[in-house]
PDB file of C-alpha atoms in Angstrom:
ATOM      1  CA  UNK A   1     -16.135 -18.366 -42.301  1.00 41.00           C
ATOM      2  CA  UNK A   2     -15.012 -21.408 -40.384  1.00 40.00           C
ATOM      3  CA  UNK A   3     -13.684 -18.847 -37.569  1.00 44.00           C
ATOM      4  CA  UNK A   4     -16.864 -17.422 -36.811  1.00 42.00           C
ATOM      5  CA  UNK A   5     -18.578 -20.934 -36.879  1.00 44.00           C
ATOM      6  CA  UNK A   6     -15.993 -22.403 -34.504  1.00 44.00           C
ATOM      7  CA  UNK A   7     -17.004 -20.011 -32.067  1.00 47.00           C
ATOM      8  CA  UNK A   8     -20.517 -19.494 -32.986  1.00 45.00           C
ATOM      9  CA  UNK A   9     -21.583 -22.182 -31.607  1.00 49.00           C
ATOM     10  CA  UNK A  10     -25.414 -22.208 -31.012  1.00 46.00           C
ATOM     11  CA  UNK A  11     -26.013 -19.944 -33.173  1.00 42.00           C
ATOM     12  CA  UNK A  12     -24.921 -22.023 -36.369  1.00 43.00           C
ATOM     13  CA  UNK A  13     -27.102 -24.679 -35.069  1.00 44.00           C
ATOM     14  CA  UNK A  14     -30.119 -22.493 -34.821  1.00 48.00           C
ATOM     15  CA  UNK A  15     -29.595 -21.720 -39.008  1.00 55.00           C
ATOM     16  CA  UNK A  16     -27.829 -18.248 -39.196  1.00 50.00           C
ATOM     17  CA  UNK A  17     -26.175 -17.689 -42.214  1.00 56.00           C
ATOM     18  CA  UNK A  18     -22.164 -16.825 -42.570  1.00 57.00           C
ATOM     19  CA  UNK A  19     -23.544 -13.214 -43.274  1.00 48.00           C
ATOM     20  CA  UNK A  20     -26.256 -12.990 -40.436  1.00 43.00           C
ATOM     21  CA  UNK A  21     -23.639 -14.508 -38.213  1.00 44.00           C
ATOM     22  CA  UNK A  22     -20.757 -11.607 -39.607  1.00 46.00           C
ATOM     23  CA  UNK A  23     -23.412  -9.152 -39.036  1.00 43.00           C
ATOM     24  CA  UNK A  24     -24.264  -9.899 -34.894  1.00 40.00           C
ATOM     25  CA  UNK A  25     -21.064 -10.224 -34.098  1.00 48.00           C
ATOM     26  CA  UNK A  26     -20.511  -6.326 -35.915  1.00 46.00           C
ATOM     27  CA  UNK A  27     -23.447  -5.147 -33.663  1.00 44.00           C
ATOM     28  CA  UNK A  28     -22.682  -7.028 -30.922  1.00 41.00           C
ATOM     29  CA  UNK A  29     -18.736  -5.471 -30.769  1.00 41.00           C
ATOM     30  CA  UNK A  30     -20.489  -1.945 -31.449  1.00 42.00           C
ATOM     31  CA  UNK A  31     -23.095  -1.927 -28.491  1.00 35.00           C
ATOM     32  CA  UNK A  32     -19.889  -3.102 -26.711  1.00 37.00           C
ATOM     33  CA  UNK A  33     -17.675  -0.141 -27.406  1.00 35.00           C
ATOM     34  CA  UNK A  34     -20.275   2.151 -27.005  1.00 38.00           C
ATOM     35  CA  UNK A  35     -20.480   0.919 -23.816  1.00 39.00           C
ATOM     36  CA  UNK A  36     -16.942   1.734 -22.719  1.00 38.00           C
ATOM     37  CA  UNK A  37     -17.590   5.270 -22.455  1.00 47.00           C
ATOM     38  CA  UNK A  38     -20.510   5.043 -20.525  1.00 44.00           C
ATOM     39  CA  UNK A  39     -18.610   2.983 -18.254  1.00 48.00           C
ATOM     40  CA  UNK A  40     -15.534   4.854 -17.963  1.00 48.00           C
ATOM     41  CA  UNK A  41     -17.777   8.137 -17.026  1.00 57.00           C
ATOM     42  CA  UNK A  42     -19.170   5.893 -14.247  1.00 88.00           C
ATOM     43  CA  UNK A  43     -16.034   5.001 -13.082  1.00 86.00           C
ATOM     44  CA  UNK A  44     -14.698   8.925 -12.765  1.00 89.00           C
ATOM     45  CA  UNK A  45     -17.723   9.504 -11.149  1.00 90.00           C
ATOM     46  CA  UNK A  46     -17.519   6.795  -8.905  1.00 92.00           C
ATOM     47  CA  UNK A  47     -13.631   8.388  -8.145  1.00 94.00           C
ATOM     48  CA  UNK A  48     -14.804  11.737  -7.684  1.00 93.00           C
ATOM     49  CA  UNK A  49     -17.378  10.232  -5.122  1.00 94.00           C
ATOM     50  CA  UNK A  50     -14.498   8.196  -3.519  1.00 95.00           C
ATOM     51  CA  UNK A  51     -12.787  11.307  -2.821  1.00 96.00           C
ATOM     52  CA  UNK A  52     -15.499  13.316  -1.546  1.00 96.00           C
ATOM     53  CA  UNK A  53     -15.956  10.558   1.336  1.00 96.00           C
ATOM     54  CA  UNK A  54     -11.860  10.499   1.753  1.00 97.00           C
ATOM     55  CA  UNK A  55     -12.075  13.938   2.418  1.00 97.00           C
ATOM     56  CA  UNK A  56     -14.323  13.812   4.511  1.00 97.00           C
ATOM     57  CA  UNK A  57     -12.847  11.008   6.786  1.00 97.00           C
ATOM     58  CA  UNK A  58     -15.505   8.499   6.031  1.00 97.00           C
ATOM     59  CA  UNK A  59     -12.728   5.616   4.865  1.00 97.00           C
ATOM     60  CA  UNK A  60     -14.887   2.915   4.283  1.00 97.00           C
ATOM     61  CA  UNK A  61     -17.422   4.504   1.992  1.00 96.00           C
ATOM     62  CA  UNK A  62     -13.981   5.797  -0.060  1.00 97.00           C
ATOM     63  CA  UNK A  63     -13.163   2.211  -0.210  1.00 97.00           C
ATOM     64  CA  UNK A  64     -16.573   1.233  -0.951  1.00 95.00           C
ATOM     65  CA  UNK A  65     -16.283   4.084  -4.113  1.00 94.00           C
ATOM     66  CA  UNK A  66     -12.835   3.422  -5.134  1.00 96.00           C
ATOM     67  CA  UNK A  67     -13.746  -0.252  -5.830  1.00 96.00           C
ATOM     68  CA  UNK A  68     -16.973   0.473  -7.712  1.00 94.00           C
ATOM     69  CA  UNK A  69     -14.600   2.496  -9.892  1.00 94.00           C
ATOM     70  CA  UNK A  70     -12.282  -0.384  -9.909  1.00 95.00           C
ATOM     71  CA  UNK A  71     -15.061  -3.061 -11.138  1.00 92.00           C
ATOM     72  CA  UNK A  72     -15.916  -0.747 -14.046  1.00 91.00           C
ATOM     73  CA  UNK A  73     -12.066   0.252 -14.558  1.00 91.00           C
ATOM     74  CA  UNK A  74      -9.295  -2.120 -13.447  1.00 93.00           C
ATOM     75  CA  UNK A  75      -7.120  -1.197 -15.708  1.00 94.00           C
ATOM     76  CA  UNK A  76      -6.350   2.693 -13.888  1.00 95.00           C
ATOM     77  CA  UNK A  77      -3.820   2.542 -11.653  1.00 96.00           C
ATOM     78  CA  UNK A  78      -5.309   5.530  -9.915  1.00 96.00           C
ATOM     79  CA  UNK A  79      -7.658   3.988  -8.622  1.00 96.00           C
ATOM     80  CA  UNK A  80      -5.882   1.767  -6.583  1.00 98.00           C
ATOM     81  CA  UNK A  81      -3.625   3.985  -5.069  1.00 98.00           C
ATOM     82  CA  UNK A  82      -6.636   5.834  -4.051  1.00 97.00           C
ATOM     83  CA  UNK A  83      -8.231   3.079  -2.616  1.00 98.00           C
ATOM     84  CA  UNK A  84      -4.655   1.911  -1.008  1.00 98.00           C
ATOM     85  CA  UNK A  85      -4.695   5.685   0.967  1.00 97.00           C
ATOM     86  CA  UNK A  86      -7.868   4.446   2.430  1.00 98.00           C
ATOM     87  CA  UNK A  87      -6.450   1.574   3.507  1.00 97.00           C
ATOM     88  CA  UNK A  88      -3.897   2.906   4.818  1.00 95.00           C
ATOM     89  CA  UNK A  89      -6.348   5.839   6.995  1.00 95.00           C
ATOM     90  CA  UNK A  90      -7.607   2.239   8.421  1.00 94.00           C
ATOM     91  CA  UNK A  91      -4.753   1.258   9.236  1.00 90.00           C
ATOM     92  CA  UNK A  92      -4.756  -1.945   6.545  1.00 93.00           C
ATOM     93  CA  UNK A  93      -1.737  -1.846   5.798  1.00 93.00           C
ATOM     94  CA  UNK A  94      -1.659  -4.990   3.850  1.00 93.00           C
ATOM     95  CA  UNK A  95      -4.488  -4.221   1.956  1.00 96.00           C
ATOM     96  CA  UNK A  96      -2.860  -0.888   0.777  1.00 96.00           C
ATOM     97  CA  UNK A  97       0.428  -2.747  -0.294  1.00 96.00           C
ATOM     98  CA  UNK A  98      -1.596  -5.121  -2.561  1.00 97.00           C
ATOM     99  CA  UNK A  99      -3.069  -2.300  -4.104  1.00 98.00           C
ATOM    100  CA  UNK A 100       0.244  -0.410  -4.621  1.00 98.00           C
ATOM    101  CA  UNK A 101       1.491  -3.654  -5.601  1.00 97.00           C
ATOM    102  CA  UNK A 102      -1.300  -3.997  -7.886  1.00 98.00           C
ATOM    103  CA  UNK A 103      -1.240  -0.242  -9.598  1.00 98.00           C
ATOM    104  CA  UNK A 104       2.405  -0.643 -10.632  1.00 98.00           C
ATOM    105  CA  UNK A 105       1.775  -3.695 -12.088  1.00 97.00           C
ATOM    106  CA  UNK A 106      -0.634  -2.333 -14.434  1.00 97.00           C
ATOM    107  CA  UNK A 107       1.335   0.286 -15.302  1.00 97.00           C
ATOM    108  CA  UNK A 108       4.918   0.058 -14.529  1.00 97.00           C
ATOM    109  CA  UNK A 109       5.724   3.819 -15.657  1.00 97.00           C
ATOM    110  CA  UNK A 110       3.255   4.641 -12.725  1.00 97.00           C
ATOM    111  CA  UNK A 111       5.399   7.577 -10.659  1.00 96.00           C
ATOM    112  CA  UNK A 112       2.576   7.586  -8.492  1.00 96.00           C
ATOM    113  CA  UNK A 113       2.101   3.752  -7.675  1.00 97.00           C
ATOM    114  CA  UNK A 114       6.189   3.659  -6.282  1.00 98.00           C
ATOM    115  CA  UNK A 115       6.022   7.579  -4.389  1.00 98.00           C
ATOM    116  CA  UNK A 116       2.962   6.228  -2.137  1.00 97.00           C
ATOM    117  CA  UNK A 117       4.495   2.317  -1.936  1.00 97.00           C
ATOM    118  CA  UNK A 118       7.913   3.441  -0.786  1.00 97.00           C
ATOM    119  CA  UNK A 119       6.143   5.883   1.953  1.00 96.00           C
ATOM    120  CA  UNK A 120       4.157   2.773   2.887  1.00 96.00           C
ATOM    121  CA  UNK A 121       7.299   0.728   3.264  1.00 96.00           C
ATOM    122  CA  UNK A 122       9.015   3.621   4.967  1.00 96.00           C
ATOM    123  CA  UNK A 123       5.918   4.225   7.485  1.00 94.00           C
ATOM    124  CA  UNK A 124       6.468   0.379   9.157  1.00 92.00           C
ATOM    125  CA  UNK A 125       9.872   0.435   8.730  1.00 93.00           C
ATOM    126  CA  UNK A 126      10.472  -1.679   5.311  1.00 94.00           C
ATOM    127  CA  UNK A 127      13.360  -0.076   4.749  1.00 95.00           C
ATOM    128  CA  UNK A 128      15.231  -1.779   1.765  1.00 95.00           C
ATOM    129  CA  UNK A 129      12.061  -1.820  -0.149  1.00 96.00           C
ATOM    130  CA  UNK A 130      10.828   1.846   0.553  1.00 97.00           C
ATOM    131  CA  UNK A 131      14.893   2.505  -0.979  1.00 97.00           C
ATOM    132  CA  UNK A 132      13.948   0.511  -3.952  1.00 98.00           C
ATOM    133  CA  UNK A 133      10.609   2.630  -4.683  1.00 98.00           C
ATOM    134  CA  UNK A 134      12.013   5.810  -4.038  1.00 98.00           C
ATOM    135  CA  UNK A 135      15.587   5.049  -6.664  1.00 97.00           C
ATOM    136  CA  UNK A 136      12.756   3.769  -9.205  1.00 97.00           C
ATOM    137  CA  UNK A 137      11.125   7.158  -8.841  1.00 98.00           C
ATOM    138  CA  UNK A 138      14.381   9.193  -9.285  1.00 97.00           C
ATOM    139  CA  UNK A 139      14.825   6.747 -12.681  1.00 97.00           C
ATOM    140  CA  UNK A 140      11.785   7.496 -13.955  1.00 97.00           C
ATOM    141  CA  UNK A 141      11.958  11.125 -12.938  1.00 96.00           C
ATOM    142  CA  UNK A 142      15.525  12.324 -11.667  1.00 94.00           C
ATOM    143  CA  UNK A 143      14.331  15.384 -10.655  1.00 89.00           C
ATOM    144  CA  UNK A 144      11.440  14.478  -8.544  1.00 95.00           C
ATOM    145  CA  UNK A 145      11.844  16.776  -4.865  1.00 96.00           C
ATOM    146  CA  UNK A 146       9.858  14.599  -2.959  1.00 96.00           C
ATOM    147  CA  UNK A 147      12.176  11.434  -3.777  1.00 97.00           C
ATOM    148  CA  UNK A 148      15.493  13.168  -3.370  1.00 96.00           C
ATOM    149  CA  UNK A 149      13.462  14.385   0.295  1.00 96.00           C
ATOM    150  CA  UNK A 150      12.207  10.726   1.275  1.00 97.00           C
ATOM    151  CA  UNK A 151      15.719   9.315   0.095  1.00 96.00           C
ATOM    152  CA  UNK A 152      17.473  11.764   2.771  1.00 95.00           C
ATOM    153  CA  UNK A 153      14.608  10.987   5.303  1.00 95.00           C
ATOM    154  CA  UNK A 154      15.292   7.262   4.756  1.00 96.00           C
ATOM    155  CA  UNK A 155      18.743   7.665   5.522  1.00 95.00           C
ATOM    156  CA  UNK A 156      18.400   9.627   8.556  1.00 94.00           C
ATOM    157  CA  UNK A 157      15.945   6.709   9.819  1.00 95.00           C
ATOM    158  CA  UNK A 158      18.282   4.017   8.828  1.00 95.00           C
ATOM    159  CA  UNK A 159      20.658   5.585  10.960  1.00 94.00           C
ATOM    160  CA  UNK A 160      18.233   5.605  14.158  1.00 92.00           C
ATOM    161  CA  UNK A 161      17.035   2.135  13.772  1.00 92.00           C
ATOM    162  CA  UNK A 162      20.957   0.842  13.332  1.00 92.00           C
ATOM    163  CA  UNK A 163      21.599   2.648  17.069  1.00 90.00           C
ATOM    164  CA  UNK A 164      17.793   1.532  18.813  1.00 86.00           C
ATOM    165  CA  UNK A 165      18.716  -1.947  17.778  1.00 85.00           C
ATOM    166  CA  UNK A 166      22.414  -1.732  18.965  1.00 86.00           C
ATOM    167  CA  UNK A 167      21.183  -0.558  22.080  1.00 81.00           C
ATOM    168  CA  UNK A 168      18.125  -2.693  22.275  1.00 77.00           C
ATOM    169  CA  UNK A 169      21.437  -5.768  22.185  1.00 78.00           C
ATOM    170  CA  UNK A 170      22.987  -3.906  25.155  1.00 76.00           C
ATOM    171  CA  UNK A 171      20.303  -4.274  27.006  1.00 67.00           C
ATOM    172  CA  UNK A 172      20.158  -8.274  26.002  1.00 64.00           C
ATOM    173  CA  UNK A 173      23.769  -8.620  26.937  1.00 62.00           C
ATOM    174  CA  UNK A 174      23.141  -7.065  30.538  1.00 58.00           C
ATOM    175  CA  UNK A 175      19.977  -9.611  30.751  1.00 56.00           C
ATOM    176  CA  UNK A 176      17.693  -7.124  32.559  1.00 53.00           C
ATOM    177  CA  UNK A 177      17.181  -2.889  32.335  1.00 52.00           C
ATOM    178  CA  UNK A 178      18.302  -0.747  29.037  1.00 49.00           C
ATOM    179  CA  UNK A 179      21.668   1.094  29.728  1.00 58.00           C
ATOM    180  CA  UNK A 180      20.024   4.304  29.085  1.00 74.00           C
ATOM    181  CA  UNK A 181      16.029   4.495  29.594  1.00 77.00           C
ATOM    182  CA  UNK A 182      15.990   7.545  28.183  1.00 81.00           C
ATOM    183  CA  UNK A 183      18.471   7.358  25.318  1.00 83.00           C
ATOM    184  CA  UNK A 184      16.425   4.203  24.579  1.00 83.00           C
ATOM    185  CA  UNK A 185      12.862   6.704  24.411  1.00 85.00           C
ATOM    186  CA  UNK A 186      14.819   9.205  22.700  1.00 89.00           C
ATOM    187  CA  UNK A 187      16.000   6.782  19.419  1.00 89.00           C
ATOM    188  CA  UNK A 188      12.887   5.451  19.494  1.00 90.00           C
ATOM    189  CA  UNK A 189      11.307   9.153  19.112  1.00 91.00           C
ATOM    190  CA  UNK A 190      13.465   9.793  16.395  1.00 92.00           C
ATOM    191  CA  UNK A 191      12.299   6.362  14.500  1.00 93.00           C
ATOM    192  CA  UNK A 192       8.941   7.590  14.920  1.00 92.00           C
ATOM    193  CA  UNK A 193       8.715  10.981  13.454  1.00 92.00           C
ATOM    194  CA  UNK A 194       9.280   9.063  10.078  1.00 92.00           C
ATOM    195  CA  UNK A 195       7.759   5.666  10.649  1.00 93.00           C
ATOM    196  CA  UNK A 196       4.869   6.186  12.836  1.00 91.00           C
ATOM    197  CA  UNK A 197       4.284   2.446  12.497  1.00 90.00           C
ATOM    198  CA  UNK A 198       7.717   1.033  12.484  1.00 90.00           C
ATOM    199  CA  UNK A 199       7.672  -3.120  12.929  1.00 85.00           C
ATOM    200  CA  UNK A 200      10.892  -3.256  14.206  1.00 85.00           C
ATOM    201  CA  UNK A 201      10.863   0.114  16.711  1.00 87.00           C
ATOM    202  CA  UNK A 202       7.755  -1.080  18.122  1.00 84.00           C
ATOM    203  CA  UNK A 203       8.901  -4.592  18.770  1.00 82.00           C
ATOM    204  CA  UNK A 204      12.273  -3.349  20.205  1.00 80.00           C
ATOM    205  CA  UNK A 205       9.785  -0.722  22.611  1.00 80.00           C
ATOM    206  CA  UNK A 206       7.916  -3.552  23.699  1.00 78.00           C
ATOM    207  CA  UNK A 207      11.021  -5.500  24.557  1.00 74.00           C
ATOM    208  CA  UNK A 208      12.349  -2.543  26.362  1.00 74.00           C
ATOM    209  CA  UNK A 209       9.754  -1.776  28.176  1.00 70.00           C
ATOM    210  CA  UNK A 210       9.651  -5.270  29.319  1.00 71.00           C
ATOM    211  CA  UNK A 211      13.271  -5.704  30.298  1.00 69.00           C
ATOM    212  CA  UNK A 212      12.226  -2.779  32.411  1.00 66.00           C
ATOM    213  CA  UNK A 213       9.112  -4.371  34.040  1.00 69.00           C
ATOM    214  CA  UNK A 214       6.898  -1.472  32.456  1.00 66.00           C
ATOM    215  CA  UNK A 215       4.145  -4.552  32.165  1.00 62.00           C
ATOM    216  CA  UNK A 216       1.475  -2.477  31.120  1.00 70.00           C
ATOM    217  CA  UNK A 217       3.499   0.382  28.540  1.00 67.00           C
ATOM    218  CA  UNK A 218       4.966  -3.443  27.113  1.00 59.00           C
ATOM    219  CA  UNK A 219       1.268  -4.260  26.430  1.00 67.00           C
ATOM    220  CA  UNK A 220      -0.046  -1.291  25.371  1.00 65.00           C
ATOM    221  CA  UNK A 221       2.452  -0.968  22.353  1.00 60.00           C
ATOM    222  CA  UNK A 222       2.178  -5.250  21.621  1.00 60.00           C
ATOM    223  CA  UNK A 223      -1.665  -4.098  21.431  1.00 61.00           C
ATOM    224  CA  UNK A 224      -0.896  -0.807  19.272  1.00 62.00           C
ATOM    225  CA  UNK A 225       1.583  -3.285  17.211  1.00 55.00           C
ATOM    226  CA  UNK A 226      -1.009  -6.094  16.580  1.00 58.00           C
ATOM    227  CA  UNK A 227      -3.550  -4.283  15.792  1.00 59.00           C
ATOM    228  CA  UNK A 228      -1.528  -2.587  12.431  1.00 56.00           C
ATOM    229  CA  UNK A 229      -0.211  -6.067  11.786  1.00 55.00           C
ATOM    230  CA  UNK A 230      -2.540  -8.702  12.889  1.00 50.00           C
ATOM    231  CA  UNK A 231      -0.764 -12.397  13.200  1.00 48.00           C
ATOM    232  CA  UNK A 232       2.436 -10.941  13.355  1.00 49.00           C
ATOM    233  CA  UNK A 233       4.431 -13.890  15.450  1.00 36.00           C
ATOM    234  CA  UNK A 234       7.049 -11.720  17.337  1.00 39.00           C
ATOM    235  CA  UNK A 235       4.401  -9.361  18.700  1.00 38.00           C
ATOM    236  CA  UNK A 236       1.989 -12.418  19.790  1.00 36.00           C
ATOM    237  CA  UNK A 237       4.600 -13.966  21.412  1.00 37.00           C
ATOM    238  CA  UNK A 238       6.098 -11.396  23.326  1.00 38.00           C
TER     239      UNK A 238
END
């Protein structure tokens, strides 16, 4: 009794008895959970919508969709990594990794939420944490093809980045033009088939091609570069 008046509140003052009071609170938890499915139905249909846009290359009304589903659902992970590849269409990268971010946190069993976070972190060159995503994937499924794939991927683009930067500190040391123009090009091709939007390849490309006095290829990747991470210093600066 003195639970329900402790949080009754108002409603004690206004004269409801113990039992009228027990008896709200019933209806009012019922109407609630009757709710939820109503709710959750929106929220799939909200999903299904979001992908119908996605597929159709509208991004923003997928985002738009996704976080409908998201106001009526947060607690399915799906959703976010939906709305993350949406993002990540747009080129919002940081948006996308707060989602990932996000969907593993509500679920931390989520295969899904670490497969599409480590690809992120692989795409812009991340490369300890994409390793991290992918081994968690391989624990929570050892026999997962795409992991074992993205683990051997990562390795191979290790392995380029190691020899762009090495060469990228030749280039330093000589204080002027690359030692190799087109070994330079040809690294930085081999970054790119995996990591499209590699941080560090496309800083070392910009350097490059400014050691070189390519003015305008140096601008046209800082410009490609900001515009996938906005504020980054090293970029601005160049």
């Amino acid at each position: 009794m003195l639970q329900y008046q402790q949080h009754a509140g108002p409603l004690v003052s206004a004269g409801l008895s113990t039992a009228q009071l027990h008896l709200l609170c019933c209806t009012a938890g019922a109407l609630l959970w009757a709710a939820l499915p109503v709710a959750l139905a929106s929220a799939s249909a909200m999903l299904q919508a979001g992908d119908a846009a996605y597929g159709n290359g509208d991004f923003a009304t997928a985002i738009q969709h996704y976080t409908t589903a998201l106001d009526l659902d947060a607690a399915a992970p799906l959703f976010y990594t939906k709305r993350a590849a949406a993002y990540m269409s747009l080129k919002k990268y940081a948006l996308a990794l707060k989602d990932l971010d996000r969907a593993v946190d509500v679920d931390d069993t989520f295969l899904q939420g670490y497969l599409h976070r480590g690809k992120l972190h692989r795409q812009v060159c991340s490369l300890a944490s994409a390793k991290a995503d992918f081994e968690r994937v391989m624990q929570l499924k050892p026999s997962h093809s795409q992991a074992v794939k993205e683990l051997a991927a990562l390795q191979e683009l290790e392995s380029a980045v190691a020899e762009l930067e090495a060469l990228a500190a030749q280039s330093d040391a000589a204080a002027g033009a690359a030692e190799d123009p087109a070994a330079a090009q040809q690294l930085l091709d081999r970054v790119y088939r995996t990591a499209p939007d590699c941080i560090v390849a496309q800083l070392l490309e910009a350097n490059l091609q400014m050691t070189q006095r390519n003015y305008e290829e140096a601008i046209g990747v800082t410009g490609r570069f900001v515009k996938s991470s906005p504020g980054h210093l090293e970029a601005l600066t160049l």
